Amino acid sequence: MKKKLLAGLLAVSACFSIGSTSFAADATISTPKSSPSETSQVIASHNFFEYDIYLKVGQPGQWYSGYTYDVIYSDGACDIGPDFLVTPIQPGLTVVSANHGTYTILFKFHVSY
């Protein structure tokens, strides 16, 4: 079971790291034809970070930041409140992606006794 869970998390991490690079595609903007041909490049960058956070059952909830957040995986380890208030409930793992505009954070909440 743990091997399947780790394999799944690695797959999710790989998807996010591959997906985050697709946003960094080059966009070419050319000037009007009446002027000499010039080309400008605009590159949009998006950074991706991962954080492992270790919590104990019974700990008070903590707020985390992000414009938006999505629960990617949860086995019931944490309760995620409407303002991204994370409260550990039982041992397990909860993975949440938080968008911060120019970067995304993948929070991995590991809960134990």
CSV table of C-alpha atoms in Angstrom, one decimal:
chain,number,residue,atom,x,y,z
A,1,MET,CA,0.0,0.0,0.0
A,2,LYS,CA,2.8,2.4,0.9
A,3,LYS,CA,4.6,1.6,-2.4
A,4,LYS,CA,1.4,2.4,-4.4
A,5,LEU,CA,1.0,5.6,-2.4
A,6,LEU,CA,4.6,6.7,-3.1
A,7,ALA,CA,4.3,5.8,-6.8
A,8,GLY,CA,1.1,7.8,-7.0
A,9,LEU,CA,2.8,10.8,-5.3
A,10,LEU,CA,5.8,10.6,-7.6
A,11,ALA,CA,3.4,10.5,-10.6
A,12,VAL,CA,1.5,13.6,-9.4
A,13,SER,CA,4.8,15.4,-8.8
A,14,ALA,CA,6.1,14.5,-12.2
A,15,CYS,CA,2.8,15.7,-13.8
A,16,PHE,CA,3.1,19.0,-12.0
A,17,SER,CA,6.7,19.5,-12.9
A,18,ILE,CA,6.1,18.7,-16.5
A,19,GLY,CA,2.9,20.7,-16.6
A,20,SER,CA,4.6,23.8,-15.1
A,21,THR,CA,7.2,23.9,-17.9
A,22,SER,CA,4.5,24.0,-20.5
A,23,PHE,CA,3.5,27.5,-19.3
A,24,ALA,CA,7.0,28.7,-20.2
A,25,ALA,CA,6.5,28.4,-23.9
A,26,ASP,CA,7.9,31.2,-26.1
A,27,ALA,CA,5.5,33.6,-27.8
A,28,THR,CA,6.7,35.5,-30.8
A,29,ILE,CA,5.4,39.0,-31.6
A,30,SER,CA,6.3,40.5,-34.9
A,31,THR,CA,6.3,44.2,-35.7
A,32,PRO,CA,4.1,45.8,-38.5
A,33,LYS,CA,5.3,45.0,-42.1
A,34,SER,CA,6.0,48.7,-42.9
A,35,SER,CA,9.0,48.7,-40.5
A,36,PRO,CA,12.1,46.5,-40.8
A,37,SER,CA,11.4,43.0,-39.7
A,38,GLU,CA,12.1,42.6,-36.0
A,39,THR,CA,11.0,39.9,-33.6
A,40,SER,CA,10.4,40.2,-29.9
A,41,GLN,CA,10.1,37.3,-27.5
A,42,VAL,CA,8.0,37.2,-24.4
A,43,ILE,CA,8.6,34.4,-22.0
A,44,ALA,CA,6.1,33.6,-19.2
A,45,SER,CA,7.7,31.8,-16.3
A,46,HIS,CA,6.0,29.8,-13.6
A,47,ASN,CA,7.9,28.3,-10.7
A,48,PHE,CA,6.9,25.2,-8.8
A,49,PHE,CA,7.8,24.4,-5.2
A,50,GLU,CA,7.2,21.4,-2.9
A,51,TYR,CA,7.0,21.4,0.9
A,52,ASP,CA,6.7,18.4,3.2
A,53,ILE,CA,4.9,19.5,6.4
A,54,TYR,CA,4.8,17.1,9.3
A,55,LEU,CA,1.8,17.4,11.7
A,56,LYS,CA,0.6,15.5,14.8
A,57,VAL,CA,-3.0,14.4,15.5
A,58,GLY,CA,-4.6,16.9,17.9
A,59,GLN,CA,-2.5,19.8,16.8
A,60,PRO,CA,-4.5,23.0,16.4
A,61,GLY,CA,-5.2,24.0,12.8
A,62,GLN,CA,-2.9,26.3,10.8
A,63,TRP,CA,-3.6,28.6,7.9
A,64,TYR,CA,-1.6,28.4,4.7
A,65,SER,CA,-1.5,30.9,1.9
A,66,GLY,CA,-2.5,30.8,-1.8
A,67,TYR,CA,-4.9,32.6,-4.1
A,68,THR,CA,-6.6,29.3,-4.8
A,69,TYR,CA,-6.0,25.8,-3.7
A,70,ASP,CA,-7.0,22.3,-4.8
A,71,VAL,CA,-6.9,19.1,-2.8
A,72,ILE,CA,-5.0,16.6,-5.0
A,73,TYR,CA,-5.0,13.6,-2.6
A,74,SER,CA,-6.4,12.9,0.8
A,75,ASP,CA,-7.0,9.8,2.8
A,76,GLY,CA,-8.8,11.8,5.5
A,77,ALA,CA,-5.7,12.8,7.3
A,78,CYS,CA,-6.5,16.6,7.3
A,79,ASP,CA,-9.5,18.7,7.3
A,80,ILE,CA,-9.0,21.6,4.8
A,81,GLY,CA,-11.2,24.6,5.7
A,82,PRO,CA,-12.5,27.3,3.4
A,83,ASP,CA,-9.7,29.7,4.1
A,84,PHE,CA,-7.0,27.0,3.7
A,85,LEU,CA,-7.1,26.2,7.4
A,86,VAL,CA,-5.4,22.8,7.7
A,87,THR,CA,-6.4,20.7,10.8
A,88,PRO,CA,-4.8,17.2,11.3
A,89,ILE,CA,-7.4,14.6,12.1
A,90,GLN,CA,-5.9,11.1,11.7
A,91,PRO,CA,-2.6,9.6,10.6
A,92,GLY,CA,-2.1,9.7,6.8
A,93,LEU,CA,-1.3,12.1,3.9
A,94,THR,CA,-3.1,15.0,2.3
A,95,VAL,CA,-1.6,16.7,-0.8
A,96,VAL,CA,-2.7,20.2,-1.7
A,97,SER,CA,-1.7,22.5,-4.6
A,98,ALA,CA,-1.8,26.2,-3.8
A,99,ASN,CA,-1.6,28.8,-6.6
A,100,HIS,CA,0.3,32.0,-5.7
A,101,GLY,CA,0.1,33.7,-9.1
A,102,THR,CA,3.6,33.4,-10.5
A,103,TYR,CA,4.4,30.2,-8.6
A,104,THR,CA,2.6,27.1,-7.3
A,105,ILE,CA,3.3,25.3,-4.1
A,106,LEU,CA,2.6,21.6,-3.6
A,107,PHE,CA,2.0,21.1,0.1
A,108,LYS,CA,2.3,17.5,1.4
A,109,PHE,CA,0.8,17.2,4.9
A,110,HIS,CA,2.1,14.1,6.7
A,111,VAL,CA,0.0,13.4,9.8
A,112,SER,CA,1.1,11.0,12.6
A,113,TYR,CA,0.4,10.4,16.3
